[in-house]
Tab-separated table of N, CA and C in Angstrom:
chain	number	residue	atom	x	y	z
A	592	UNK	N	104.532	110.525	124.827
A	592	UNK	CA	105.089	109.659	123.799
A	592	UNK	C	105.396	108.291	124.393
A	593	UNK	N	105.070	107.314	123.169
A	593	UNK	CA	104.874	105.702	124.333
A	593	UNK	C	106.706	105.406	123.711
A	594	UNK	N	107.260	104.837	124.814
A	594	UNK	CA	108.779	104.463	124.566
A	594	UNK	C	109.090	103.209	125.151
A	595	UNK	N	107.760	102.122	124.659
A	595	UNK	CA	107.916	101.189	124.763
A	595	UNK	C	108.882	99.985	123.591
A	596	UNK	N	109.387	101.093	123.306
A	596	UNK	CA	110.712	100.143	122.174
A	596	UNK	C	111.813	100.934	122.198
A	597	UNK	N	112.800	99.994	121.865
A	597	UNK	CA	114.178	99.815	121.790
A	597	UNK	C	115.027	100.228	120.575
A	598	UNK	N	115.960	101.064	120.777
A	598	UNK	CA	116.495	101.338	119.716
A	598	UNK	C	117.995	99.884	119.086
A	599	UNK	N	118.069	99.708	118.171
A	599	UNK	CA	118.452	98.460	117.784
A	599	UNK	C	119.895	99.140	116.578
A	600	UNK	N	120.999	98.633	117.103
A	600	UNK	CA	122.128	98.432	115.998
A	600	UNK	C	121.954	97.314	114.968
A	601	UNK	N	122.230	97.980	113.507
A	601	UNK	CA	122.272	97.207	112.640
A	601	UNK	C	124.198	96.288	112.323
A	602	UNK	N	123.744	95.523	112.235
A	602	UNK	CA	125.407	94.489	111.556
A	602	UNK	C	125.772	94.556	110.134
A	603	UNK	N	126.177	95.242	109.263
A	603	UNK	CA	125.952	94.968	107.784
A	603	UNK	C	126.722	93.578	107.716
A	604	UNK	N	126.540	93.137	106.485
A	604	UNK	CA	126.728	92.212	105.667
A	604	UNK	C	125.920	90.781	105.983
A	605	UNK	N	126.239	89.603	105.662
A	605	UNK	CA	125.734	88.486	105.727
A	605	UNK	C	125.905	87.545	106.990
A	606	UNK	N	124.240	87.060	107.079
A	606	UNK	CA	123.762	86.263	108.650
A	606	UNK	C	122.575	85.366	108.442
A	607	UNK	N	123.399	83.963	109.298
A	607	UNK	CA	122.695	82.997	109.042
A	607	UNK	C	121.793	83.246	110.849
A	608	UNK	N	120.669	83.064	110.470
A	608	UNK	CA	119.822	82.868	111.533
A	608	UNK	C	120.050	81.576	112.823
A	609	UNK	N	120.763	81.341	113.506
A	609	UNK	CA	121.045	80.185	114.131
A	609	UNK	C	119.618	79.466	114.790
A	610	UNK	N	119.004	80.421	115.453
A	610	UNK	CA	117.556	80.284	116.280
A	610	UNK	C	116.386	80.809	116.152
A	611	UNK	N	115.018	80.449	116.387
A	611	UNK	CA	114.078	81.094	115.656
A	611	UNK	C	113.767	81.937	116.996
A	612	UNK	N	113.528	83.214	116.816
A	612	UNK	CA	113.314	83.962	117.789
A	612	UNK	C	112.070	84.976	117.298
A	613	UNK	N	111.580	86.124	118.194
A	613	UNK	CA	110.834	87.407	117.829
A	613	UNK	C	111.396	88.145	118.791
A	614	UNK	N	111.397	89.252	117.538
A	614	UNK	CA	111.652	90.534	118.156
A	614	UNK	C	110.694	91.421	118.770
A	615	UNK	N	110.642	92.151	119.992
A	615	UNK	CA	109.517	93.258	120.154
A	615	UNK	C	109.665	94.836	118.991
A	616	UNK	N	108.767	95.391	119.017
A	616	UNK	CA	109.353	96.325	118.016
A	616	UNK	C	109.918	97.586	118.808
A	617	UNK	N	111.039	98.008	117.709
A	617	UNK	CA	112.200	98.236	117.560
A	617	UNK	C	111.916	99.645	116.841
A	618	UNK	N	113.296	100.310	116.661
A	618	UNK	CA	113.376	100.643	115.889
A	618	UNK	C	115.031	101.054	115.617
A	619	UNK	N	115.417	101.673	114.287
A	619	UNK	CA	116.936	101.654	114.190
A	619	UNK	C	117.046	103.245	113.502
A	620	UNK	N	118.489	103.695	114.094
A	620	UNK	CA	118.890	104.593	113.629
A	620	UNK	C	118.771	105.212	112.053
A	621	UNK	N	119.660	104.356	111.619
A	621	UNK	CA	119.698	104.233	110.395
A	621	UNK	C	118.915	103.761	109.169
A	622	UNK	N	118.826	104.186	108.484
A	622	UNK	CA	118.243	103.040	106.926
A	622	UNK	C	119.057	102.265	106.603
A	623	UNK	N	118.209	101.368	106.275
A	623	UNK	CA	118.874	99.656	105.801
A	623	UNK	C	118.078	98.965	104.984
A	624	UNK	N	118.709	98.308	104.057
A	624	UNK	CA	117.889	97.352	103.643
A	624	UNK	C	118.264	95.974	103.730
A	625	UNK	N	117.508	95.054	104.258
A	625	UNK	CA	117.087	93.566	104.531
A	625	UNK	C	116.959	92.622	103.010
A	626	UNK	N	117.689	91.862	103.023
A	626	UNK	CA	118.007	90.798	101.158
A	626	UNK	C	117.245	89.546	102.654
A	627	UNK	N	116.432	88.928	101.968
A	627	UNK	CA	116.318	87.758	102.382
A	627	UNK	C	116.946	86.665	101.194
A	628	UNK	N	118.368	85.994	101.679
A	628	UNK	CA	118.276	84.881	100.842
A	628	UNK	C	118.003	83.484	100.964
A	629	UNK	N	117.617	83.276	102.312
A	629	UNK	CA	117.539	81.436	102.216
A	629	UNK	C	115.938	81.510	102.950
A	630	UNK	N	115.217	81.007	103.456
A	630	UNK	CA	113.807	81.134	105.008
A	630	UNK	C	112.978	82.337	104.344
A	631	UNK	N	112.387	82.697	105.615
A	631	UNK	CA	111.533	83.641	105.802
A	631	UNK	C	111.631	83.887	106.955
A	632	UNK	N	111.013	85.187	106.981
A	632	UNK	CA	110.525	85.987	108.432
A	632	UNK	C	109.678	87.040	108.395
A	633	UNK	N	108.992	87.162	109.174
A	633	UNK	CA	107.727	87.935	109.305
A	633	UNK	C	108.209	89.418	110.043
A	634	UNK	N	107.830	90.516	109.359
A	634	UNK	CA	107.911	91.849	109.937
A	634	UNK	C	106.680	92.533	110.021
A	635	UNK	N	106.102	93.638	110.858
A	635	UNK	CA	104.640	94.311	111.264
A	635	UNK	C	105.597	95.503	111.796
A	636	UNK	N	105.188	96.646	110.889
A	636	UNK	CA	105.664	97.827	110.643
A	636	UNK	C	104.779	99.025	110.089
A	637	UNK	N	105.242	99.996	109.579
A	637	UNK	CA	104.148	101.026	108.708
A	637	UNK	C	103.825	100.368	107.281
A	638	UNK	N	104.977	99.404	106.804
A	638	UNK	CA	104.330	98.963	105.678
A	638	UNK	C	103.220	97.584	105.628
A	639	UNK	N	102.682	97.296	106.821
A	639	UNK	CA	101.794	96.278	107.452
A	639	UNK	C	102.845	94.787	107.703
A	640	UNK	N	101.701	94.315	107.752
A	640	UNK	CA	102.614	92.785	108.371
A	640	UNK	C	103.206	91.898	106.780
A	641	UNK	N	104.202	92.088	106.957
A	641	UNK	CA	105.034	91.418	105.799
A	641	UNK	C	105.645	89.435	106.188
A	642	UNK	N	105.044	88.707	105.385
A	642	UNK	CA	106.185	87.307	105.314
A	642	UNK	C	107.065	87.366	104.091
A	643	UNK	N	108.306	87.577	104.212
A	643	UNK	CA	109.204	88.064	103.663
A	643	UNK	C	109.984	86.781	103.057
A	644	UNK	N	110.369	86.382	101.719
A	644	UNK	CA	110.889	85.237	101.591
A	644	UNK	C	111.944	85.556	100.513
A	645	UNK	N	112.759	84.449	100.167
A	645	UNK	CA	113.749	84.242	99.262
A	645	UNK	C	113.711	84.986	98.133
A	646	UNK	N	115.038	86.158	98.351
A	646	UNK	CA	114.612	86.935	96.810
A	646	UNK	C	113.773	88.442	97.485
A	647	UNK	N	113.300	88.491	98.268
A	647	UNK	CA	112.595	89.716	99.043
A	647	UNK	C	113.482	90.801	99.377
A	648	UNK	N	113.563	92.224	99.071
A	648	UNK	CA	113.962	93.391	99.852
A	648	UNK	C	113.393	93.729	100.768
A	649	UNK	N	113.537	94.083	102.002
A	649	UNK	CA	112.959	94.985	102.826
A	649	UNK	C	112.960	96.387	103.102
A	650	UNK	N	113.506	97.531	102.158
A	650	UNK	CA	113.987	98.672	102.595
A	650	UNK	C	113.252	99.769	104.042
A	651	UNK	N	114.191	99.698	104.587
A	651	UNK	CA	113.757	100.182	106.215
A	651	UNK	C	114.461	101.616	106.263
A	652	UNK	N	113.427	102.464	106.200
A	652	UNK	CA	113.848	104.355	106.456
A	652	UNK	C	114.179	104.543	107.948
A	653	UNK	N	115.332	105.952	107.663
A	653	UNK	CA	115.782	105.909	109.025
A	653	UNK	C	114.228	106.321	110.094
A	654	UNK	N	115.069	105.649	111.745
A	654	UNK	CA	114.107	105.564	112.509
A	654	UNK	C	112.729	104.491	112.125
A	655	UNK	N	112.794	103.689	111.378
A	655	UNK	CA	111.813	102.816	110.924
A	655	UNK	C	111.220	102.517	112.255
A	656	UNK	N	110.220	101.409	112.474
A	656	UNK	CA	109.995	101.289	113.589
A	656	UNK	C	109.108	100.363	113.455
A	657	UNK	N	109.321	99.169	113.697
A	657	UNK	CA	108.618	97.197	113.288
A	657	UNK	C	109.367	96.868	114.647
A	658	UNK	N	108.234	95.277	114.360
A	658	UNK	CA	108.299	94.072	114.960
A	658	UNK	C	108.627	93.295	114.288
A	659	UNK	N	109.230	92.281	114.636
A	659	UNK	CA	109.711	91.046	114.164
A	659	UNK	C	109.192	90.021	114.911
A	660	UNK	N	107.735	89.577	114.730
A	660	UNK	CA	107.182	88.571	114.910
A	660	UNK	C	107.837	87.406	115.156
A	661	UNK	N	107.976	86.714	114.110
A	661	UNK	CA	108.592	85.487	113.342
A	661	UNK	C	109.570	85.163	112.709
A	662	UNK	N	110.742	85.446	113.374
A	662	UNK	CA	111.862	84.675	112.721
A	662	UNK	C	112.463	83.102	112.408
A	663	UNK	N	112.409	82.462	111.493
A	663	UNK	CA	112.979	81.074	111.398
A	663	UNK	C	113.873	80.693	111.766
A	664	UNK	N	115.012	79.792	112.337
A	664	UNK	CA	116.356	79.209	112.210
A	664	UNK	C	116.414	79.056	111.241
A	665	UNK	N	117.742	79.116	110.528
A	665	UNK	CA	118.594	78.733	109.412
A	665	UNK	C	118.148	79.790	108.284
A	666	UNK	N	117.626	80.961	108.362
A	666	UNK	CA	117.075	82.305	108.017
A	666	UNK	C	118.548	83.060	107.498
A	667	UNK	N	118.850	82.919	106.174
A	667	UNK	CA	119.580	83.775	105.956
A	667	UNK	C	119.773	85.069	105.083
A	668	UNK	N	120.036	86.261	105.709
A	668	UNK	CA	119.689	87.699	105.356
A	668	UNK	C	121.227	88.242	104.982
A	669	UNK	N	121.250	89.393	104.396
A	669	UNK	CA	122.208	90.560	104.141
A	669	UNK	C	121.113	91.216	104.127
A	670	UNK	N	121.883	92.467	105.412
A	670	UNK	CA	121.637	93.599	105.847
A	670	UNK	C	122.802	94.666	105.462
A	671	UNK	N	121.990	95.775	104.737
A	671	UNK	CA	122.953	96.810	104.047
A	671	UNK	C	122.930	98.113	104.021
A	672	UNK	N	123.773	98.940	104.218
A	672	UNK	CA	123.653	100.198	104.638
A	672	UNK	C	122.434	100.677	103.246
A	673	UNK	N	121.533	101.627	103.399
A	673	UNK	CA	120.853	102.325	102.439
A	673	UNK	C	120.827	103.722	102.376
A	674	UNK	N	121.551	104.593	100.912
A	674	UNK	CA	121.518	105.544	101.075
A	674	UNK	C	120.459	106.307	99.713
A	675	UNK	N	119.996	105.112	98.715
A	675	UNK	CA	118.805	105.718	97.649
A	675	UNK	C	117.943	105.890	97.930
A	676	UNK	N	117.678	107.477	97.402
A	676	UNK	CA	116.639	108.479	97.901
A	676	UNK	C	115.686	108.026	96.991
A	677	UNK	N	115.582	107.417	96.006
A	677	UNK	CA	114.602	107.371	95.086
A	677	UNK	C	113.797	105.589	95.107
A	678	UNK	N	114.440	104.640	96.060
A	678	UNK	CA	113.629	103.156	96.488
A	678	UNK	C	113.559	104.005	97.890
A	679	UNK	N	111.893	104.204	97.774
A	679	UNK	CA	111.521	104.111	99.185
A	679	UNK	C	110.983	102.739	100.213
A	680	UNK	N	110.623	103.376	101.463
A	680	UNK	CA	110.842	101.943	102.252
A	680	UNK	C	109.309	100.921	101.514
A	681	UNK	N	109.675	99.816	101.668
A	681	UNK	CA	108.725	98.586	101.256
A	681	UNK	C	109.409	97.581	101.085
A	682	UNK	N	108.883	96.723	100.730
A	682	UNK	CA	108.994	95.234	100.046
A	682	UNK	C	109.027	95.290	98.617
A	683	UNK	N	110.211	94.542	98.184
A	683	UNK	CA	110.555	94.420	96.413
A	683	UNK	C	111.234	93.461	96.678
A	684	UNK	N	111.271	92.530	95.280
A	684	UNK	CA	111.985	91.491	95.096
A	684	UNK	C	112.740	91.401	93.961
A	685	UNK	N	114.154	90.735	94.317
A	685	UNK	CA	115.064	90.695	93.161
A	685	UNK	C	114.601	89.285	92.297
A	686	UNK	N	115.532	89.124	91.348
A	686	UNK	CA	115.366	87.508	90.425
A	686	UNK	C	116.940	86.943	91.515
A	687	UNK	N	118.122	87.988	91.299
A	687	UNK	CA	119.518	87.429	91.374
A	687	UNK	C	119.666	87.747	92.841
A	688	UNK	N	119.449	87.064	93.577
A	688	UNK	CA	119.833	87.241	95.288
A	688	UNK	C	121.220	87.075	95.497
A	689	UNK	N	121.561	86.167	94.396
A	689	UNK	CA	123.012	85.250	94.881
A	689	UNK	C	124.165	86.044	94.559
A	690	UNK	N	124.147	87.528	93.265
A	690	UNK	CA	124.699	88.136	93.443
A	690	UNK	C	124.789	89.740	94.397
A	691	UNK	N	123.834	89.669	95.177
A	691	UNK	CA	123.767	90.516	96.375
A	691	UNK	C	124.639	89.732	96.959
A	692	UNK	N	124.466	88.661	97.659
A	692	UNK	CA	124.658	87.855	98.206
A	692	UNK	C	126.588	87.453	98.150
A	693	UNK	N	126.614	87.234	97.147
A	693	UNK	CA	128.184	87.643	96.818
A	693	UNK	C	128.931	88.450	96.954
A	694	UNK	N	128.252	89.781	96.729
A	694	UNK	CA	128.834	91.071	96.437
A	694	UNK	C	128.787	91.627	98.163
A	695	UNK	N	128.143	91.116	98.793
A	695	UNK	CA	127.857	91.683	100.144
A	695	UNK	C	129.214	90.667	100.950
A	696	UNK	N	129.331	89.286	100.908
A	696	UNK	CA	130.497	88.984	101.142
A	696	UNK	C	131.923	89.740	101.166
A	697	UNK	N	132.143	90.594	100.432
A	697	UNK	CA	133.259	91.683	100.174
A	697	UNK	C	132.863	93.349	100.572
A	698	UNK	N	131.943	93.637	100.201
A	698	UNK	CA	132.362	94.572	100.326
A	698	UNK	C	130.465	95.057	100.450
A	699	UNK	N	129.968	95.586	101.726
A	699	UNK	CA	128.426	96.040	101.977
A	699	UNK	C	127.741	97.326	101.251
A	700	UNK	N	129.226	98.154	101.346
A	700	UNK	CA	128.845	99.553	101.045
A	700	UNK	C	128.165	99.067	98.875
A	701	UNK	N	129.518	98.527	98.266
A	701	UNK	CA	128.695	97.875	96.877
A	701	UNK	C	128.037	97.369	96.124
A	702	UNK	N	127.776	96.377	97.754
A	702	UNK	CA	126.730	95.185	97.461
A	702	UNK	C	125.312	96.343	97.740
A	703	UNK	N	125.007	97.361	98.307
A	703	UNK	CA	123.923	97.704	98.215
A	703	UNK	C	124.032	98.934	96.757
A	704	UNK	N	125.199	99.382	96.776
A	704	UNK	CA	124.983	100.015	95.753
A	704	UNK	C	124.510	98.992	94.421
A	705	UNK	N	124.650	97.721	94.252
A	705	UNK	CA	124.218	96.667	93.143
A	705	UNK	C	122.933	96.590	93.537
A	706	UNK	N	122.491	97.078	94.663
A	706	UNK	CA	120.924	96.132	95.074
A	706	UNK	C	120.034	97.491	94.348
A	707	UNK	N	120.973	98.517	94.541
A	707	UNK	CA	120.124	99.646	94.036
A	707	UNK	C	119.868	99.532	92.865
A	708	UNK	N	120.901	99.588	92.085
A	708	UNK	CA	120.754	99.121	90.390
A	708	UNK	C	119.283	98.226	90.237
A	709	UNK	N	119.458	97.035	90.771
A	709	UNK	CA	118.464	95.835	90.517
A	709	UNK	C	117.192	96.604	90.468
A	710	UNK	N	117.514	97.147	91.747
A	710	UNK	CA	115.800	97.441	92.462
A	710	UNK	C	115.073	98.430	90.805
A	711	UNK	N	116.335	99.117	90.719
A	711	UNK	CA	115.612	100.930	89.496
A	711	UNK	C	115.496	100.256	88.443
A	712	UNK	N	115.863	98.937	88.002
A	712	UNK	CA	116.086	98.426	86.872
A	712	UNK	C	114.399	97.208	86.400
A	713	UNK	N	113.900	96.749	87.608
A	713	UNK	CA	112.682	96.193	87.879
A	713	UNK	C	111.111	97.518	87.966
A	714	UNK	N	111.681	98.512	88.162
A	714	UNK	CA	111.158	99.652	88.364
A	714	UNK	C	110.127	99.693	86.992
């Protein structure tokens, strides 16, 4: 088995990208899902190589396992715990970022339970 990657802690709630960096790939414990609200950034994963922009979900299953190519400065994301069994992992996009985006300010565990709503409701 190749164990040429790193297992990676997630931060919930809201982060402004200070520097443009890449990640090698990774992978994380947990499921999460990724709100892009301001930039872009590029991910290469099982769901192929994604440029991910304003308004974008990323939902990431536990043990996921990407690269992060391309990250921008001034890139800003909410990262959120994910526990709906029924949005599997991919790329989806909301209309209302700004109330993720709000709602993740207070409180992560709600703000994804709202992201869930959005997501079943675009469904």
């Amino acid at each position: 088995m190749n164990q040429d990657f790193c297992f990676r802690n997630i931060t919930h709630g809201m982060e402004t990208l200070k520097s443009s960096f890449s990640l090698p790939r990774h992978r994380h414990l947990e499921p999460y899902a990724t709100v892009v609200v301001e930039g872009c950034l590029e991910e290469a994963g099982y769901n192929g190589r994604i440029l991910a922009g304003a308004g974008d979900v990323l939902i990431h299953p536990q043990l996921d396992c990407h690269a992060n190519p391309r990250v921008l400065a001034g890139v800003r994301i909410v990262r959120l715990p994910w526990t709906d069994r029924l949005i599997l992992s991919g790329i989806y996009h909301i209309d209302d970022v700004g109330a993720i985006a709000r709602a993740a300010e207070k409180d992560s565990v709600q703000a994804s339970m709202l992201l869930g709503e959005s997501l079943r409701q675009r469904e």
